[in-house]
mmCIF file of C-alpha atoms in Angstrom:
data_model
loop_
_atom_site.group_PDB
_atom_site.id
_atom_site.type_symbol
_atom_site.label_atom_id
_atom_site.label_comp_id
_atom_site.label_asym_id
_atom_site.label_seq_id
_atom_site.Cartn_x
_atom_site.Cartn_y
_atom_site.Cartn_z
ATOM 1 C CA UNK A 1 81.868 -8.369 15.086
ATOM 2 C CA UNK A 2 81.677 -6.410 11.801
ATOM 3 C CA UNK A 3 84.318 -8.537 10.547
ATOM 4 C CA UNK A 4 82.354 -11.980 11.304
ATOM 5 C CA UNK A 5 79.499 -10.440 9.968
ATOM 6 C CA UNK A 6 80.883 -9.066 6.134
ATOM 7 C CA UNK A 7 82.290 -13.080 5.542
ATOM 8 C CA UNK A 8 78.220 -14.019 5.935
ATOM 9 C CA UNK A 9 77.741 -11.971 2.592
ATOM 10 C CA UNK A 10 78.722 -12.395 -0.618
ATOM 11 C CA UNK A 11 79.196 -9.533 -3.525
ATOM 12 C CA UNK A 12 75.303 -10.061 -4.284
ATOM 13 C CA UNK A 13 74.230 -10.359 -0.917
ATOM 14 C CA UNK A 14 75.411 -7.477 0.941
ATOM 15 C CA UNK A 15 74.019 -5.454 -2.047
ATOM 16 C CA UNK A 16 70.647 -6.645 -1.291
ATOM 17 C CA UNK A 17 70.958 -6.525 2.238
ATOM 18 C CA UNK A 18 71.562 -2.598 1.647
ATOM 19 C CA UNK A 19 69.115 -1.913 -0.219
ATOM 20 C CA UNK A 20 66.671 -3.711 1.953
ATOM 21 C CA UNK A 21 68.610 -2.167 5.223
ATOM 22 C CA UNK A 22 67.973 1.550 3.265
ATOM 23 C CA UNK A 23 63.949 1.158 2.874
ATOM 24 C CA UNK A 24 63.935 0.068 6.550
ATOM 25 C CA UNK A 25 66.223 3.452 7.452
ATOM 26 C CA UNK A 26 64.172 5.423 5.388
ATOM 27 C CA UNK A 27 60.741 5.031 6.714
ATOM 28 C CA UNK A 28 61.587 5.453 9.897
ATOM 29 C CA UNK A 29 64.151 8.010 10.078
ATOM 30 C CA UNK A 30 62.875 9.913 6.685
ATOM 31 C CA UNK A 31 64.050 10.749 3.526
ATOM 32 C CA UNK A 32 65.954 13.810 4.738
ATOM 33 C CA UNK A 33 68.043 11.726 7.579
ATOM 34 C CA UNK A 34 68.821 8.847 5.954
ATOM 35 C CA UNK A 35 72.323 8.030 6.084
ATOM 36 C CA UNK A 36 74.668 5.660 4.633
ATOM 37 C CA UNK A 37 76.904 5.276 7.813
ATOM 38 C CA UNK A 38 72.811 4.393 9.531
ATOM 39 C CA UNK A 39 72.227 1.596 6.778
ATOM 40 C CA UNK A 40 75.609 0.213 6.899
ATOM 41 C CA UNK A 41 75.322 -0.040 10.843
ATOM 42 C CA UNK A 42 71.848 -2.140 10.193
ATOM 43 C CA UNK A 43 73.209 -4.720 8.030
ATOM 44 C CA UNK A 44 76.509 -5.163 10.742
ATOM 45 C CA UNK A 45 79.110 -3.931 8.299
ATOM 46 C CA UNK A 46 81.690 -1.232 8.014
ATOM 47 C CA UNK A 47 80.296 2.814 7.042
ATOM 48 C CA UNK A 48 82.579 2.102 4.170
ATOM 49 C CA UNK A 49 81.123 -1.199 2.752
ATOM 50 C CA UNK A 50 78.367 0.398 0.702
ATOM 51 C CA UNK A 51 81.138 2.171 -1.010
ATOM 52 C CA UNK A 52 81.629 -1.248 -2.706
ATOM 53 C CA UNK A 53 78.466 -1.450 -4.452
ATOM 54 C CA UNK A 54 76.955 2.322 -4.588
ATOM 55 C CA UNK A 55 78.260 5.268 -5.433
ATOM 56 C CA UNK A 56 77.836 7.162 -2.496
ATOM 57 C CA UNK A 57 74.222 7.703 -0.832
ATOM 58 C CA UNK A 58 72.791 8.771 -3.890
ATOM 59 C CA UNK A 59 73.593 5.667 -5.927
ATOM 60 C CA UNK A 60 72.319 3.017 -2.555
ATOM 61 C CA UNK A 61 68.999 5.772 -2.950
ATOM 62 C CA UNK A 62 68.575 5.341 -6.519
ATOM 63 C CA UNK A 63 68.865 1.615 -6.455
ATOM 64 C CA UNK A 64 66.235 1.627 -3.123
ATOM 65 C CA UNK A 65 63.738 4.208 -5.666
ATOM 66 C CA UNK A 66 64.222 1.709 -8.377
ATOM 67 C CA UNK A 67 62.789 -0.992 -6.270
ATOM 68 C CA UNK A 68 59.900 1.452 -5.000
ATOM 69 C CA UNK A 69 58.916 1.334 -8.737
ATOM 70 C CA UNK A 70 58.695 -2.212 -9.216
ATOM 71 C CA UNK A 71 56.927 -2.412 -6.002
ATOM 72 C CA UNK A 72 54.414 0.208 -6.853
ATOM 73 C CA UNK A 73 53.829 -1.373 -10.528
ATOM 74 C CA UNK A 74 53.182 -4.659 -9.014
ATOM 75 C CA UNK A 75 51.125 -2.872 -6.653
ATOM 76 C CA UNK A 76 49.213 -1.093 -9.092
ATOM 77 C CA UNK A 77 48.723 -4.380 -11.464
ATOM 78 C CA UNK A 78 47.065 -6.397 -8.078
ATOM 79 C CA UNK A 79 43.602 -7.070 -9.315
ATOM 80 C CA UNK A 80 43.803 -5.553 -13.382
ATOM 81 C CA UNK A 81 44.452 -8.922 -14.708
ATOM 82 C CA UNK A 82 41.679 -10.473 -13.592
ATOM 83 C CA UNK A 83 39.309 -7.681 -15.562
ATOM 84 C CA UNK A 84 38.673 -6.619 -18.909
ATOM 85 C CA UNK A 85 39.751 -3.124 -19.823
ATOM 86 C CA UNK A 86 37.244 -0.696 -18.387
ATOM 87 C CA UNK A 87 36.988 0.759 -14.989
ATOM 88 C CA UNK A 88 37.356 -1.890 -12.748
ATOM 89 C CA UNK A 89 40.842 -1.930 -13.846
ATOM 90 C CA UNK A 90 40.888 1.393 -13.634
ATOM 91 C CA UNK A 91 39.861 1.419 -9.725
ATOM 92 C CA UNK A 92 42.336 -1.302 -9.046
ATOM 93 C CA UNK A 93 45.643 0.404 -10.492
ATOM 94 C CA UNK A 94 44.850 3.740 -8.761
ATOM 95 C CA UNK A 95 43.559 2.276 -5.266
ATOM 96 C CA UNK A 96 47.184 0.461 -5.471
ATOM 97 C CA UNK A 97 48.512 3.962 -6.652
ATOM 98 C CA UNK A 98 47.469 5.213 -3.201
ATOM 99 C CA UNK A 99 47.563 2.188 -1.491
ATOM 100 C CA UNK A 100 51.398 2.004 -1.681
ATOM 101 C CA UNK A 101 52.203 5.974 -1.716
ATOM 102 C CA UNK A 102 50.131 5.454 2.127
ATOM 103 C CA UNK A 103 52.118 2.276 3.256
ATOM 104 C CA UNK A 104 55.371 4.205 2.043
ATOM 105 C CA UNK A 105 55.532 7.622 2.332
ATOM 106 C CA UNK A 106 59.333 8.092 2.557
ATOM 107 C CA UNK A 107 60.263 5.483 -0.201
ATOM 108 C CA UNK A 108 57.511 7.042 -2.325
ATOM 109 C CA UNK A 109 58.993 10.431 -1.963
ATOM 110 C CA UNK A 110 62.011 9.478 -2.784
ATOM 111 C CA UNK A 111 60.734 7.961 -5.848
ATOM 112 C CA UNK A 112 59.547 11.126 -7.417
ATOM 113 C CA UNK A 113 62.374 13.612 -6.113
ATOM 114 C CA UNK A 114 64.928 13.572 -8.179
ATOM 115 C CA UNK A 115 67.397 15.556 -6.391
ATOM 116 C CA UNK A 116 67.956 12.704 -4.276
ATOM 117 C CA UNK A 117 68.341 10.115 -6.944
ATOM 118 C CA UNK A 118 70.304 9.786 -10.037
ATOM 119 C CA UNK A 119 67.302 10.302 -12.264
ATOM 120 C CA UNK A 120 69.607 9.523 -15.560
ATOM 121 C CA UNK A 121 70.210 5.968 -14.298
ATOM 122 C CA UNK A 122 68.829 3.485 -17.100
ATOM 123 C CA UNK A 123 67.832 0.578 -14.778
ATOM 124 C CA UNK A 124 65.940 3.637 -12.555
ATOM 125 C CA UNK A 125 64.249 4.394 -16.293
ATOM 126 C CA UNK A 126 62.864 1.223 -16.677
ATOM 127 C CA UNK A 127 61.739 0.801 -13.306
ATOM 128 C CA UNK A 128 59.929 4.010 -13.227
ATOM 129 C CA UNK A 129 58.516 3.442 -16.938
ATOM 130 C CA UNK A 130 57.328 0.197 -15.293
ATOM 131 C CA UNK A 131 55.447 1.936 -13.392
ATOM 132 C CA UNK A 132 53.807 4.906 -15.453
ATOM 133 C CA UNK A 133 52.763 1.893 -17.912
ATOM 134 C CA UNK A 134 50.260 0.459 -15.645
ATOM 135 C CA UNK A 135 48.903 4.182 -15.669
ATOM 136 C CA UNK A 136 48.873 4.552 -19.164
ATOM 137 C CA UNK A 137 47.491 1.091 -19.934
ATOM 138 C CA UNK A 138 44.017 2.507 -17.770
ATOM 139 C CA UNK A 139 44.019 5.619 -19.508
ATOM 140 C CA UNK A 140 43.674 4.130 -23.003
ATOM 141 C CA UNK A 141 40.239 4.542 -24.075
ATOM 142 C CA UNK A 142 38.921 6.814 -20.883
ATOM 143 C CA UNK A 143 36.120 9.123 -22.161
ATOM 144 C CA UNK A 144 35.924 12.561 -20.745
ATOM 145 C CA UNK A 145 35.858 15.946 -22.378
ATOM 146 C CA UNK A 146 39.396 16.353 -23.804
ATOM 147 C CA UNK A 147 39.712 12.750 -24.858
ATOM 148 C CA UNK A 148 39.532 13.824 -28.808
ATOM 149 C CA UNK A 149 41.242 16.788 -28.712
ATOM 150 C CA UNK A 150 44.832 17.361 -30.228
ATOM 151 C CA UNK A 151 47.082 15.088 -28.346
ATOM 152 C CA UNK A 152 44.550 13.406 -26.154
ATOM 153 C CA UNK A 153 46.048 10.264 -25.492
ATOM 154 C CA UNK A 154 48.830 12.246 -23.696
ATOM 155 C CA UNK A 155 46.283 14.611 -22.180
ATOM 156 C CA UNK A 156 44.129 11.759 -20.793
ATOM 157 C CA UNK A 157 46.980 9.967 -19.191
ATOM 158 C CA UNK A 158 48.597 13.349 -17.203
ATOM 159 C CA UNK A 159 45.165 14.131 -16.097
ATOM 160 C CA UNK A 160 44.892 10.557 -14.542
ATOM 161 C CA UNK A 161 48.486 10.708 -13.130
ATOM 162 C CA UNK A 162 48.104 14.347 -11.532
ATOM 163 C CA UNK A 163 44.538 13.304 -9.859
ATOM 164 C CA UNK A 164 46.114 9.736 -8.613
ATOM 165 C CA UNK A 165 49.428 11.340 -7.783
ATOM 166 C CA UNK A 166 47.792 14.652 -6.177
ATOM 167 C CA UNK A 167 45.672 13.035 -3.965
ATOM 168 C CA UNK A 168 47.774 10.344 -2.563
ATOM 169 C CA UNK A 169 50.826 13.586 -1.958
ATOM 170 C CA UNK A 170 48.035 15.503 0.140
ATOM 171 C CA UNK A 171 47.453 13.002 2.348
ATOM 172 C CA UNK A 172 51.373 11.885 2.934
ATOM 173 C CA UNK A 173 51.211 15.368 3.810
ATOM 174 C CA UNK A 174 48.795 15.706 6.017
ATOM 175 C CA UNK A 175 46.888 18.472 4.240
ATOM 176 C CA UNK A 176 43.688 16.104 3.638
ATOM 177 C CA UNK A 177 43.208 14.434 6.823
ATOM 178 C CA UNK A 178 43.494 10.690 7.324
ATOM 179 C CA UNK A 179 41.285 8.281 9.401
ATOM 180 C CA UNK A 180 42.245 7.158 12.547
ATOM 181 C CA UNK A 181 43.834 4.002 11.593
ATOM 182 C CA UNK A 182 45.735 5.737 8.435
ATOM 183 C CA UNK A 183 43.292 4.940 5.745
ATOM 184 C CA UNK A 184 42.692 7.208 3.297
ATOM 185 C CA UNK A 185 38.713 8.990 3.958
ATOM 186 C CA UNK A 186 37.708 7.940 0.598
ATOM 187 C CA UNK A 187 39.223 5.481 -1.832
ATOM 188 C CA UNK A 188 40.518 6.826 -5.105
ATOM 189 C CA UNK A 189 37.692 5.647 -7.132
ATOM 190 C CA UNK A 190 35.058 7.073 -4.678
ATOM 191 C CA UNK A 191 37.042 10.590 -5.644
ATOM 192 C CA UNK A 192 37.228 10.231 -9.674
ATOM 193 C CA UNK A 193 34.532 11.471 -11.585
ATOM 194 C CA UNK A 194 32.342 8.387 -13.051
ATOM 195 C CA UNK A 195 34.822 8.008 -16.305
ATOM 196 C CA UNK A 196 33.652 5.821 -18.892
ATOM 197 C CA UNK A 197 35.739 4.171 -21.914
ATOM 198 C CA UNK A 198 34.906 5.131 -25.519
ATOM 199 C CA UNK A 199 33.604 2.198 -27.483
ATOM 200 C CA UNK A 200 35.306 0.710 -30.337
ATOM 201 C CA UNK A 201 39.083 1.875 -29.129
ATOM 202 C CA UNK A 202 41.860 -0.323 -30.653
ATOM 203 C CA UNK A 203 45.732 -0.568 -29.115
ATOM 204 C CA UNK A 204 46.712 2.574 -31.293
ATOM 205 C CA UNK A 205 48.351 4.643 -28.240
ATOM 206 C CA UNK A 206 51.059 6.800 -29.807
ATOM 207 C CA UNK A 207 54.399 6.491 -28.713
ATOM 208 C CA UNK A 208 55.237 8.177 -24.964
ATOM 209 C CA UNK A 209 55.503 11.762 -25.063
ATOM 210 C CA UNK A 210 58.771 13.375 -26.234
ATOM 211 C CA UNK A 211 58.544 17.196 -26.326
ATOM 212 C CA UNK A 212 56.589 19.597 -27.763
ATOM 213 C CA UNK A 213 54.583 17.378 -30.177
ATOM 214 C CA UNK A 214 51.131 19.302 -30.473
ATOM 215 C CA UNK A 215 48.295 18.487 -32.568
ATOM 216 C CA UNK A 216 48.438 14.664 -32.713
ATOM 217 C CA UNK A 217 46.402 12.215 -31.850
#
């Protein structure tokens, strides 16, 4: 049987099929007992078959985190093209923040715990940065009391991430309680405070954050 099945793949193929075989073992057996023997067994081939494409569980999970990325950015981005820059695309990319982090709490661990992902991993980098952008792209502009101080641009955008990122990890978590069909009790723009956007802001973001870089704007 596993023989008939590895001539239905080719190189491309069975790599998918992983990766798409991994997100299905994750969310149901969770991030700590996935297994490559497990994801091997779903797409029909040998334990040792993923050994082809990955290296080792780490390198099938960092290729399933860099497509939890790409999701969550085009999650995020549902809805921000069709506004201006102001807050209605500010509610849509963090409802879609928490929106996916809900509808994938194993993959979105994964994501952001890099002990079980090769965090160096360039294509990981980009997928990642993918997502932050849509983040950052909000941010620009948001008035609130730190948004002129000495490196405010990278102030704004961390205080966005930790509120968006905080609240959707407390209720994966269970420590803010969920209603009874999973949904959040408030969406994430019925918990940020009523941010505004300061007039006359041009595209002059700095460049992302490297280090310790204080006192610019």
């Amino acid at each position: 049987m596993l023989k008939e099945n590895k001539k239905k793949y080719h190189h491309g193929d069975l790599k998918v099929a992983l990766v798409e075989a991994g997100l299905a073992d994750l969310e149901e057996k969770g991030l700590e007992s996935v297994s490559l023997r497990s994801i091997a067994g779903r797409v029909g081939v040998s334990h040792t078959a993923p050994k082809n494409h990955f290296d080792g569980l780490r390198g099938l999970l960092t290729a399933m985190a860099t497509v939890g990325f790409l999701r969550h950015a085009a999650e995020m981005q549902r809805g921000v093209e069709d506004h201006p820059p102001g807050k209605a695309r500010l509610d849509a990319a963090c409802n879609g923040y928490v929106r996916f982090a809900l509808e994938n709490p194993e993959l979105f661990k994964l994501m952001f715990t890099s002990r079980f992902h090769l965090s160096e991993d360039d294509t990981l980098k980009r997928a990642g940065w993918a997502s932050y952008s849509v983040l950052r792209d909000v941010s620009h502009g948001l008035d609130w009391d730190k948004a002129k101080a000495p490196g405010g641009p990278w102030r704004t955008e961390w205080m966005l991430w930790s509120l968006v990122h905080g609240y959707a990890m407390l209720l994966i978590d269970g420590e803010i309680r969920r209603e009874d069909d999973g949904a959040p009790p408030f969406r994430m723009d019925e918990i940020m405070p009523g941010f505004g956007y300061l007039p006359d802001v041009t595209d002059n973001r700095p460049e992302p954050f490297q280090g310790q870089r204080r006192g610019e704007n």
